[in-house]
Amino acid sequence: MSTPAAGAGRVVVVTGGTRGIGLGLAHALLARGCKVVICGRSDAAVTKALAELDGDVTGLATDVTDRAAVQALWDHAVATFGRVDVWINNAGISAARGPFAEVPEATVADVLRTNVLGAYNGSAVAQAAMAGQPGGGWIWNMEGFGSRGEHQPGMEPYGASKRAVSHLTEALVRETKGTPVKVGFLSPGIVATDLLVGDYDGRPDEFEKVKKIFNILGDRVETVTPWLADGVLAATKHGARVAWLTKPKAMGRFMTAAFRKRDIFADTPTPAAAGAR
């Protein structure tokens, strides 16, 4: 476990930092001595999250699909803390699972805009500004299901968005080579959040079927995010990947599953029944 000295006053922006993995990262980074800036979709969400966080932290309601709003988030961070050392594009949404042709166009557009355009805007704003500040900085983009070509029925919008984020991150790694800006990939694996559970809204029976696998391979936010924070703060190599659920770890989990009883969803609301939303 890192000590507060690990962060040493580094300024970190976490988009989507008001809930789930983003909020967990904010907690972990503050515990490691960082100064943290979070954003969420609304003033209410940001205010609620700030009340839960302890340390040098500020926040701003930000629409990550709007480049000007993302620039305003950068400006807020610099006005508050003087610079930004690390920018984590964590903001993301998913969609309730459903047959390919039945997912509403507006839902697909929402997922793609938030996950892909949001990461693109954050990367573009951070790259441009970090290139001109002393010491440069780090940009991290969040991987997820689909990043490496995984397929599963009902996951098309989210999987496509994460595949696209991986592509743009790989492109950014190449473009920033030899510059003061470094880029990395963050891969949290399967984490018990309302985002994951929300994929099964309207299909609680289906959730019960996959819950066993999630309990073998998945983890809770408070388990994964301190480890991710340590990886972000320790990284030195451009193009680094900080991945929690590796193939050897997954194989080990399956081999020992019969001897380990786990419920990572103990405090997480169950999926809504059909028509309940």
PDB file of C-alpha atoms in Angstrom:
ATOM      1  CA  MET A   1       0.000   0.000   0.000  1.00  0.00           C
ATOM      2  CA  SER A   2       1.355   3.417  -0.908  1.00  0.00           C
ATOM      3  CA  THR A   3       1.892   6.120   1.672  1.00  0.00           C
ATOM      4  CA  PRO A   4       0.770   9.759   1.269  1.00  0.00           C
ATOM      5  CA  ALA A   5       4.275  10.535  -0.007  1.00  0.00           C
ATOM      6  CA  ALA A   6       3.519   8.540  -3.156  1.00  0.00           C
ATOM      7  CA  GLY A   7       1.307  11.315  -4.487  1.00  0.00           C
ATOM      8  CA  ALA A   8       3.616  14.080  -3.253  1.00  0.00           C
ATOM      9  CA  GLY A   9       1.182  16.860  -4.110  1.00  0.00           C
ATOM     10  CA  ARG A  10       0.604  15.737  -7.687  1.00  0.00           C
ATOM     11  CA  VAL A  11      -2.553  17.192  -9.198  1.00  0.00           C
ATOM     12  CA  VAL A  12      -4.901  14.603 -10.678  1.00  0.00           C
ATOM     13  CA  VAL A  13      -8.135  15.161 -12.619  1.00  0.00           C
ATOM     14  CA  VAL A  14     -10.611  12.267 -12.564  1.00  0.00           C
ATOM     15  CA  THR A  15     -13.548  12.639 -14.943  1.00  0.00           C
ATOM     16  CA  GLY A  16     -16.657  10.810 -13.806  1.00  0.00           C
ATOM     17  CA  GLY A  17     -15.275  11.093 -10.287  1.00  0.00           C
ATOM     18  CA  THR A  18     -18.576  11.372  -8.443  1.00  0.00           C
ATOM     19  CA  ARG A  19     -19.424   7.656  -8.287  1.00  0.00           C
ATOM     20  CA  GLY A  20     -18.162   4.119  -8.760  1.00  0.00           C
ATOM     21  CA  ILE A  21     -14.580   3.617  -9.895  1.00  0.00           C
ATOM     22  CA  GLY A  22     -14.006   7.354 -10.354  1.00  0.00           C
ATOM     23  CA  LEU A  23     -15.007   8.167  -6.783  1.00  0.00           C
ATOM     24  CA  GLY A  24     -12.931   5.249  -5.537  1.00  0.00           C
ATOM     25  CA  LEU A  25      -9.910   6.571  -7.439  1.00  0.00           C
ATOM     26  CA  ALA A  26     -10.445  10.017  -5.923  1.00  0.00           C
ATOM     27  CA  HIS A  27     -10.452   8.533  -2.401  1.00  0.00           C
ATOM     28  CA  ALA A  28      -7.313   6.497  -3.105  1.00  0.00           C
ATOM     29  CA  LEU A  29      -5.408   9.352  -4.736  1.00  0.00           C
ATOM     30  CA  LEU A  30      -6.201  11.732  -1.875  1.00  0.00           C
ATOM     31  CA  ALA A  31      -4.973   9.104   0.585  1.00  0.00           C
ATOM     32  CA  ARG A  32      -1.702   9.059  -1.327  1.00  0.00           C
ATOM     33  CA  GLY A  33      -1.123  12.793  -0.996  1.00  0.00           C
ATOM     34  CA  CYS A  34      -2.516  13.948  -4.336  1.00  0.00           C
ATOM     35  CA  LYS A  35      -4.580  17.030  -4.995  1.00  0.00           C
ATOM     36  CA  VAL A  36      -7.682  15.854  -6.829  1.00  0.00           C
ATOM     37  CA  VAL A  37     -10.173  17.437  -9.213  1.00  0.00           C
ATOM     38  CA  ILE A  38     -13.373  15.545 -10.008  1.00  0.00           C
ATOM     39  CA  CYS A  39     -16.222  16.171 -12.377  1.00  0.00           C
ATOM     40  CA  GLY A  40     -19.711  14.797 -12.795  1.00  0.00           C
ATOM     41  CA  ARG A  41     -22.780  15.526 -14.843  1.00  0.00           C
ATOM     42  CA  SER A  42     -24.488  17.813 -12.328  1.00  0.00           C
ATOM     43  CA  ASP A  43     -23.712  20.275  -9.558  1.00  0.00           C
ATOM     44  CA  ALA A  44     -25.640  18.048  -7.153  1.00  0.00           C
ATOM     45  CA  ALA A  45     -23.523  14.997  -7.980  1.00  0.00           C
ATOM     46  CA  VAL A  46     -20.286  16.949  -7.573  1.00  0.00           C
ATOM     47  CA  THR A  47     -21.404  18.503  -4.292  1.00  0.00           C
ATOM     48  CA  LYS A  48     -22.404  15.094  -2.885  1.00  0.00           C
ATOM     49  CA  ALA A  49     -19.088  13.511  -3.872  1.00  0.00           C
ATOM     50  CA  LEU A  50     -17.014  16.382  -2.469  1.00  0.00           C
ATOM     51  CA  ALA A  51     -18.785  15.924   0.881  1.00  0.00           C
ATOM     52  CA  GLU A  52     -17.555  12.313   0.932  1.00  0.00           C
ATOM     53  CA  LEU A  53     -13.937  13.148   0.082  1.00  0.00           C
ATOM     54  CA  ASP A  54     -11.282  14.309   2.513  1.00  0.00           C
ATOM     55  CA  GLY A  55      -8.237  16.328   1.451  1.00  0.00           C
ATOM     56  CA  ASP A  56      -7.196  18.808  -1.219  1.00  0.00           C
ATOM     57  CA  VAL A  57     -10.101  18.261  -3.578  1.00  0.00           C
ATOM     58  CA  THR A  58     -12.333  20.354  -5.793  1.00  0.00           C
ATOM     59  CA  GLY A  59     -14.860  19.629  -8.504  1.00  0.00           C
ATOM     60  CA  LEU A  60     -16.891  21.052 -11.352  1.00  0.00           C
ATOM     61  CA  ALA A  61     -20.030  19.902 -13.139  1.00  0.00           C
ATOM     62  CA  THR A  62     -18.835  19.036 -16.646  1.00  0.00           C
ATOM     63  CA  ASP A  63     -20.345  17.654 -19.825  1.00  0.00           C
ATOM     64  CA  VAL A  64     -17.399  15.661 -21.158  1.00  0.00           C
ATOM     65  CA  THR A  65     -18.980  15.555 -24.624  1.00  0.00           C
ATOM     66  CA  ASP A  66     -18.479  19.341 -24.862  1.00  0.00           C
ATOM     67  CA  ARG A  67     -14.860  20.318 -25.593  1.00  0.00           C
ATOM     68  CA  ALA A  68     -15.348  23.811 -24.160  1.00  0.00           C
ATOM     69  CA  ALA A  69     -16.712  22.357 -20.913  1.00  0.00           C
ATOM     70  CA  VAL A  70     -13.722  20.027 -20.646  1.00  0.00           C
ATOM     71  CA  GLN A  71     -11.395  22.968 -21.229  1.00  0.00           C
ATOM     72  CA  ALA A  72     -13.209  24.774 -18.406  1.00  0.00           C
ATOM     73  CA  LEU A  73     -12.491  21.779 -16.152  1.00  0.00           C
ATOM     74  CA  TRP A  74      -8.787  22.019 -16.978  1.00  0.00           C
ATOM     75  CA  ASP A  75      -8.847  25.767 -16.326  1.00  0.00           C
ATOM     76  CA  HIS A  76     -10.605  25.187 -12.983  1.00  0.00           C
ATOM     77  CA  ALA A  77      -7.943  22.667 -11.964  1.00  0.00           C
ATOM     78  CA  VAL A  78      -5.108  25.041 -12.871  1.00  0.00           C
ATOM     79  CA  ALA A  79      -6.785  27.989 -11.171  1.00  0.00           C
ATOM     80  CA  THR A  80      -7.171  25.921  -8.004  1.00  0.00           C
ATOM     81  CA  PHE A  81      -3.937  23.931  -7.847  1.00  0.00           C
ATOM     82  CA  GLY A  82      -1.582  25.570 -10.375  1.00  0.00           C
ATOM     83  CA  ARG A  83      -1.182  22.706 -12.846  1.00  0.00           C
ATOM     84  CA  VAL A  84      -2.382  19.203 -13.780  1.00  0.00           C
ATOM     85  CA  ASP A  85       0.057  16.308 -13.558  1.00  0.00           C
ATOM     86  CA  VAL A  86      -2.315  13.437 -14.313  1.00  0.00           C
ATOM     87  CA  TRP A  87      -5.593  13.388 -16.267  1.00  0.00           C
ATOM     88  CA  ILE A  88      -7.758  10.246 -15.997  1.00  0.00           C
ATOM     89  CA  ASN A  89     -10.549   9.861 -18.545  1.00  0.00           C
ATOM     90  CA  ASN A  90     -12.838   7.696 -16.456  1.00  0.00           C
ATOM     91  CA  ALA A  91     -16.291   9.128 -17.284  1.00  0.00           C
ATOM     92  CA  GLY A  92     -18.442   6.511 -18.939  1.00  0.00           C
ATOM     93  CA  ILE A  93     -21.915   5.051 -19.179  1.00  0.00           C
ATOM     94  CA  SER A  94     -23.416   1.788 -20.363  1.00  0.00           C
ATOM     95  CA  ALA A  95     -26.805   0.673 -21.631  1.00  0.00           C
ATOM     96  CA  ALA A  96     -29.237  -1.944 -20.390  1.00  0.00           C
ATOM     97  CA  ARG A  97     -28.725  -5.120 -22.365  1.00  0.00           C
ATOM     98  CA  GLY A  98     -31.089  -5.861 -25.204  1.00  0.00           C
ATOM     99  CA  PRO A  99     -31.281  -7.279 -28.755  1.00  0.00           C
ATOM    100  CA  PHE A 100     -29.061  -5.376 -31.177  1.00  0.00           C
ATOM    101  CA  ALA A 101     -31.875  -3.819 -33.231  1.00  0.00           C
ATOM    102  CA  GLU A 102     -33.973  -2.904 -30.205  1.00  0.00           C
ATOM    103  CA  VAL A 103     -31.480  -0.635 -28.448  1.00  0.00           C
ATOM    104  CA  PRO A 104     -32.810   2.912 -28.973  1.00  0.00           C
ATOM    105  CA  GLU A 105     -30.754   5.152 -31.221  1.00  0.00           C
ATOM    106  CA  ALA A 106     -30.601   7.798 -28.495  1.00  0.00           C
ATOM    107  CA  THR A 107     -29.134   5.257 -26.062  1.00  0.00           C
ATOM    108  CA  VAL A 108     -26.449   4.190 -28.516  1.00  0.00           C
ATOM    109  CA  ALA A 109     -25.589   7.826 -29.242  1.00  0.00           C
ATOM    110  CA  ASP A 110     -25.369   8.591 -25.523  1.00  0.00           C
ATOM    111  CA  VAL A 111     -22.963   5.728 -24.857  1.00  0.00           C
ATOM    112  CA  LEU A 112     -20.729   6.550 -27.817  1.00  0.00           C
ATOM    113  CA  ARG A 113     -20.668  10.279 -27.123  1.00  0.00           C
ATOM    114  CA  THR A 114     -19.910   9.917 -23.422  1.00  0.00           C
ATOM    115  CA  ASN A 115     -17.379   7.108 -23.653  1.00  0.00           C
ATOM    116  CA  VAL A 116     -15.612   7.924 -26.920  1.00  0.00           C
ATOM    117  CA  LEU A 117     -16.069  11.653 -27.465  1.00  0.00           C
ATOM    118  CA  GLY A 118     -15.621  12.237 -23.736  1.00  0.00           C
ATOM    119  CA  ALA A 119     -12.275  10.422 -23.714  1.00  0.00           C
ATOM    120  CA  TYR A 120     -11.249  12.168 -26.935  1.00  0.00           C
ATOM    121  CA  ASN A 121     -12.081  15.616 -25.546  1.00  0.00           C
ATOM    122  CA  GLY A 122     -10.265  14.951 -22.286  1.00  0.00           C
ATOM    123  CA  SER A 123      -7.215  13.596 -24.093  1.00  0.00           C
ATOM    124  CA  ALA A 124      -7.122  16.503 -26.542  1.00  0.00           C
ATOM    125  CA  VAL A 125      -7.443  19.200 -23.887  1.00  0.00           C
ATOM    126  CA  ALA A 126      -4.895  17.547 -21.588  1.00  0.00           C
ATOM    127  CA  GLN A 127      -2.388  16.820 -24.357  1.00  0.00           C
ATOM    128  CA  ALA A 128      -2.422  20.374 -25.675  1.00  0.00           C
ATOM    129  CA  ALA A 129      -2.004  21.924 -22.234  1.00  0.00           C
ATOM    130  CA  MET A 130       0.487  19.416 -20.821  1.00  0.00           C
ATOM    131  CA  ALA A 131       2.758  19.812 -23.834  1.00  0.00           C
ATOM    132  CA  GLY A 132       3.326  23.423 -22.810  1.00  0.00           C
ATOM    133  CA  GLN A 133       3.702  23.038 -19.049  1.00  0.00           C
ATOM    134  CA  PRO A 134       6.998  22.251 -17.265  1.00  0.00           C
ATOM    135  CA  GLY A 135       7.332  18.527 -16.737  1.00  0.00           C
ATOM    136  CA  GLY A 136       4.511  17.614 -19.123  1.00  0.00           C
ATOM    137  CA  GLY A 137       2.063  15.143 -17.637  1.00  0.00           C
ATOM    138  CA  TRP A 138       0.221  11.828 -17.903  1.00  0.00           C
ATOM    139  CA  ILE A 139      -3.060  10.970 -19.652  1.00  0.00           C
ATOM    140  CA  TRP A 140      -4.826   7.712 -18.728  1.00  0.00           C
ATOM    141  CA  ASN A 141      -7.794   6.260 -20.597  1.00  0.00           C
ATOM    142  CA  MET A 142     -10.077   3.656 -19.028  1.00  0.00           C
ATOM    143  CA  GLU A 143     -10.426   0.301 -20.753  1.00  0.00           C
ATOM    144  CA  GLY A 144     -13.434  -1.976 -20.372  1.00  0.00           C
ATOM    145  CA  PHE A 145     -15.331  -4.844 -21.937  1.00  0.00           C
ATOM    146  CA  GLY A 146     -14.684  -4.732 -25.681  1.00  0.00           C
ATOM    147  CA  SER A 147     -11.303  -3.011 -25.478  1.00  0.00           C
ATOM    148  CA  ARG A 148      -9.539  -6.094 -26.807  1.00  0.00           C
ATOM    149  CA  GLY A 149     -12.311  -7.298 -29.091  1.00  0.00           C
ATOM    150  CA  GLU A 150     -14.457  -9.190 -26.582  1.00  0.00           C
ATOM    151  CA  HIS A 151     -18.024  -9.866 -27.722  1.00  0.00           C
ATOM    152  CA  GLN A 152     -21.179 -10.684 -25.774  1.00  0.00           C
ATOM    153  CA  PRO A 153     -24.841 -10.376 -26.780  1.00  0.00           C
ATOM    154  CA  GLY A 154     -26.386  -7.142 -25.579  1.00  0.00           C
ATOM    155  CA  MET A 155     -23.067  -5.393 -24.994  1.00  0.00           C
ATOM    156  CA  GLU A 156     -22.637  -3.912 -28.473  1.00  0.00           C
ATOM    157  CA  PRO A 157     -22.855  -0.166 -27.695  1.00  0.00           C
ATOM    158  CA  TYR A 158     -20.544  -0.333 -24.673  1.00  0.00           C
ATOM    159  CA  GLY A 159     -18.130  -2.818 -26.263  1.00  0.00           C
ATOM    160  CA  ALA A 160     -17.860  -0.749 -29.441  1.00  0.00           C
ATOM    161  CA  SER A 161     -17.200   2.380 -27.398  1.00  0.00           C
ATOM    162  CA  LYS A 162     -14.386   0.760 -25.435  1.00  0.00           C
ATOM    163  CA  ARG A 163     -12.846  -0.696 -28.590  1.00  0.00           C
ATOM    164  CA  ALA A 164     -12.814   2.841 -29.986  1.00  0.00           C
ATOM    165  CA  VAL A 165     -11.237   4.247 -26.809  1.00  0.00           C
ATOM    166  CA  SER A 166      -8.441   1.684 -27.068  1.00  0.00           C
ATOM    167  CA  HIS A 167      -7.825   2.708 -30.683  1.00  0.00           C
ATOM    168  CA  LEU A 168      -7.638   6.414 -29.904  1.00  0.00           C
ATOM    169  CA  THR A 169      -5.365   5.731 -26.920  1.00  0.00           C
ATOM    170  CA  GLU A 170      -3.004   3.665 -29.055  1.00  0.00           C
ATOM    171  CA  ALA A 171      -2.960   6.506 -31.598  1.00  0.00           C
ATOM    172  CA  LEU A 172      -2.249   9.024 -28.851  1.00  0.00           C
ATOM    173  CA  VAL A 173       0.635   6.906 -27.563  1.00  0.00           C
ATOM    174  CA  ARG A 174       2.224   7.055 -31.014  1.00  0.00           C
ATOM    175  CA  GLU A 175       1.559  10.765 -31.495  1.00  0.00           C
ATOM    176  CA  THR A 176       3.009  11.810 -28.128  1.00  0.00           C
ATOM    177  CA  LYS A 177       6.149   9.674 -28.354  1.00  0.00           C
ATOM    178  CA  GLY A 178       9.180  11.808 -27.615  1.00  0.00           C
ATOM    179  CA  THR A 179       7.106  14.625 -26.085  1.00  0.00           C
ATOM    180  CA  PRO A 180       6.679  15.616 -22.407  1.00  0.00           C
ATOM    181  CA  VAL A 181       3.223  13.974 -22.467  1.00  0.00           C
ATOM    182  CA  LYS A 182       2.923  10.306 -21.526  1.00  0.00           C
ATOM    183  CA  VAL A 183      -0.143   8.149 -22.122  1.00  0.00           C
ATOM    184  CA  GLY A 184      -1.347   4.983 -20.446  1.00  0.00           C
ATOM    185  CA  PHE A 185      -4.173   2.444 -20.300  1.00  0.00           C
ATOM    186  CA  LEU A 186      -6.145   1.727 -17.115  1.00  0.00           C
ATOM    187  CA  SER A 187      -7.935  -1.618 -16.936  1.00  0.00           C
ATOM    188  CA  PRO A 188     -10.008  -2.183 -13.770  1.00  0.00           C
ATOM    189  CA  GLY A 189     -11.509  -5.538 -14.753  1.00  0.00           C
ATOM    190  CA  ILE A 190     -14.963  -6.457 -13.426  1.00  0.00           C
ATOM    191  CA  VAL A 191     -16.002  -4.125 -10.610  1.00  0.00           C
ATOM    192  CA  ALA A 192     -19.274  -4.167  -8.669  1.00  0.00           C
ATOM    193  CA  THR A 193     -20.756  -0.778  -9.524  1.00  0.00           C
ATOM    194  CA  ASP A 194     -24.206   0.496 -10.413  1.00  0.00           C
ATOM    195  CA  LEU A 195     -22.921   0.756 -14.008  1.00  0.00           C
ATOM    196  CA  LEU A 196     -22.348  -3.010 -14.158  1.00  0.00           C
ATOM    197  CA  VAL A 197     -25.636  -3.875 -12.466  1.00  0.00           C
ATOM    198  CA  GLY A 198     -27.505  -1.381 -14.667  1.00  0.00           C
ATOM    199  CA  ASP A 199     -26.549  -3.437 -17.731  1.00  0.00           C
ATOM    200  CA  TYR A 200     -29.135  -5.962 -16.526  1.00  0.00           C
ATOM    201  CA  ASP A 201     -32.026  -3.595 -15.810  1.00  0.00           C
ATOM    202  CA  GLY A 202     -35.168  -5.314 -17.011  1.00  0.00           C
ATOM    203  CA  ARG A 203     -33.372  -8.676 -16.900  1.00  0.00           C
ATOM    204  CA  PRO A 204     -32.864  -9.558 -13.208  1.00  0.00           C
ATOM    205  CA  ASP A 205     -33.067 -13.301 -13.959  1.00  0.00           C
ATOM    206  CA  GLU A 206     -30.219 -12.968 -16.448  1.00  0.00           C
ATOM    207  CA  PHE A 207     -28.185 -11.115 -13.828  1.00  0.00           C
ATOM    208  CA  GLU A 208     -28.638 -14.002 -11.395  1.00  0.00           C
ATOM    209  CA  LYS A 209     -27.222 -16.371 -14.014  1.00  0.00           C
ATOM    210  CA  VAL A 210     -24.029 -14.367 -14.562  1.00  0.00           C
ATOM    211  CA  LYS A 211     -23.612 -13.308 -10.939  1.00  0.00           C
ATOM    212  CA  LYS A 212     -21.639 -16.484 -10.157  1.00  0.00           C
ATOM    213  CA  ILE A 213     -19.009 -15.613 -12.777  1.00  0.00           C
ATOM    214  CA  PHE A 214     -18.880 -11.990 -11.610  1.00  0.00           C
ATOM    215  CA  ASN A 215     -18.278 -13.188  -8.063  1.00  0.00           C
ATOM    216  CA  ILE A 216     -15.345 -15.287  -9.257  1.00  0.00           C
ATOM    217  CA  LEU A 217     -13.676 -12.709 -11.493  1.00  0.00           C
ATOM    218  CA  GLY A 218     -14.961  -9.428 -10.073  1.00  0.00           C
ATOM    219  CA  ASP A 219     -14.012  -7.232  -7.144  1.00  0.00           C
ATOM    220  CA  ARG A 220     -15.306  -4.291  -5.161  1.00  0.00           C
ATOM    221  CA  VAL A 221     -14.401  -0.664  -5.837  1.00  0.00           C
ATOM    222  CA  GLU A 222     -12.445  -0.317  -2.591  1.00  0.00           C
ATOM    223  CA  THR A 223     -10.299  -3.331  -3.554  1.00  0.00           C
ATOM    224  CA  VAL A 224      -9.439  -2.300  -7.104  1.00  0.00           C
ATOM    225  CA  THR A 225      -9.058   1.478  -6.995  1.00  0.00           C
ATOM    226  CA  PRO A 226      -6.181   1.735  -4.465  1.00  0.00           C
ATOM    227  CA  TRP A 227      -4.209  -0.683  -6.653  1.00  0.00           C
ATOM    228  CA  LEU A 228      -4.998   1.330  -9.782  1.00  0.00           C
ATOM    229  CA  ALA A 229      -3.973   4.553  -8.031  1.00  0.00           C
ATOM    230  CA  ASP A 230      -0.646   2.981  -7.053  1.00  0.00           C
ATOM    231  CA  GLY A 231      -0.075   1.935 -10.664  1.00  0.00           C
ATOM    232  CA  VAL A 232      -0.847   5.400 -12.011  1.00  0.00           C
ATOM    233  CA  LEU A 233       1.482   7.112  -9.547  1.00  0.00           C
ATOM    234  CA  ALA A 234       4.323   4.621 -10.061  1.00  0.00           C
ATOM    235  CA  ALA A 235       4.205   4.519 -13.881  1.00  0.00           C
ATOM    236  CA  THR A 236       7.246   5.746 -15.771  1.00  0.00           C
ATOM    237  CA  LYS A 237       7.011   4.062 -19.179  1.00  0.00           C
ATOM    238  CA  HIS A 238       5.092   5.753 -21.987  1.00  0.00           C
ATOM    239  CA  GLY A 239       2.282   3.492 -23.197  1.00  0.00           C
ATOM    240  CA  ALA A 240       2.034   1.666 -19.858  1.00  0.00           C
ATOM    241  CA  ARG A 241      -0.957  -0.524 -19.086  1.00  0.00           C
ATOM    242  CA  VAL A 242      -2.122  -0.849 -15.492  1.00  0.00           C
ATOM    243  CA  ALA A 243      -4.386  -3.915 -15.514  1.00  0.00           C
ATOM    244  CA  TRP A 244      -6.020  -5.439 -12.442  1.00  0.00           C
ATOM    245  CA  LEU A 245      -7.558  -8.618 -13.893  1.00  0.00           C
ATOM    246  CA  THR A 246      -4.800 -10.325 -15.865  1.00  0.00           C
ATOM    247  CA  LYS A 247      -5.187 -13.714 -17.552  1.00  0.00           C
ATOM    248  CA  PRO A 248      -3.080 -15.526 -14.914  1.00  0.00           C
ATOM    249  CA  LYS A 249      -5.146 -13.943 -12.133  1.00  0.00           C
ATOM    250  CA  ALA A 250      -8.396 -14.934 -13.853  1.00  0.00           C
ATOM    251  CA  MET A 251      -7.188 -18.530 -14.253  1.00  0.00           C
ATOM    252  CA  GLY A 252      -6.205 -18.625 -10.602  1.00  0.00           C
ATOM    253  CA  ARG A 253      -9.634 -17.343  -9.573  1.00  0.00           C
ATOM    254  CA  PHE A 254     -11.379 -20.128 -11.493  1.00  0.00           C
ATOM    255  CA  MET A 255      -9.054 -22.786 -10.066  1.00  0.00           C
ATOM    256  CA  THR A 256      -9.786 -21.719  -6.480  1.00  0.00           C
ATOM    257  CA  ALA A 257     -13.457 -20.762  -6.932  1.00  0.00           C
ATOM    258  CA  ALA A 258     -14.735 -23.885  -5.184  1.00  0.00           C
ATOM    259  CA  PHE A 259     -12.873 -22.910  -2.014  1.00  0.00           C
ATOM    260  CA  ARG A 260     -13.751 -19.207  -1.948  1.00  0.00           C
ATOM    261  CA  LYS A 261     -17.190 -17.826  -1.163  1.00  0.00           C
ATOM    262  CA  ARG A 262     -17.533 -14.255  -2.400  1.00  0.00           C
ATOM    263  CA  ASP A 263     -20.374 -11.765  -2.869  1.00  0.00           C
ATOM    264  CA  ILE A 264     -19.052  -8.559  -4.403  1.00  0.00           C
ATOM    265  CA  PHE A 265     -22.606  -7.216  -4.789  1.00  0.00           C
ATOM    266  CA  ALA A 266     -23.526  -7.371  -1.096  1.00  0.00           C
ATOM    267  CA  ASP A 267     -24.156  -3.607  -0.856  1.00  0.00           C
ATOM    268  CA  THR A 268     -25.103  -2.964  -4.501  1.00  0.00           C
ATOM    269  CA  PRO A 269     -28.758  -2.533  -5.596  1.00  0.00           C
ATOM    270  CA  THR A 270     -30.063  -5.358  -7.756  1.00  0.00           C
ATOM    271  CA  PRO A 271     -31.172  -4.761 -11.371  1.00  0.00           C
ATOM    272  CA  ALA A 272     -34.598  -3.202 -11.854  1.00  0.00           C
ATOM    273  CA  ALA A 273     -37.352  -5.467 -13.111  1.00  0.00           C
ATOM    274  CA  ALA A 274     -38.777  -4.907 -16.595  1.00  0.00           C
ATOM    275  CA  GLY A 275     -40.817  -1.711 -16.731  1.00  0.00           C
ATOM    276  CA  ALA A 276     -39.490  -0.465 -13.376  1.00  0.00           C
ATOM    277  CA  ARG A 277     -37.315   2.299 -14.796  1.00  0.00           C
TER     278      ARG A 277
END
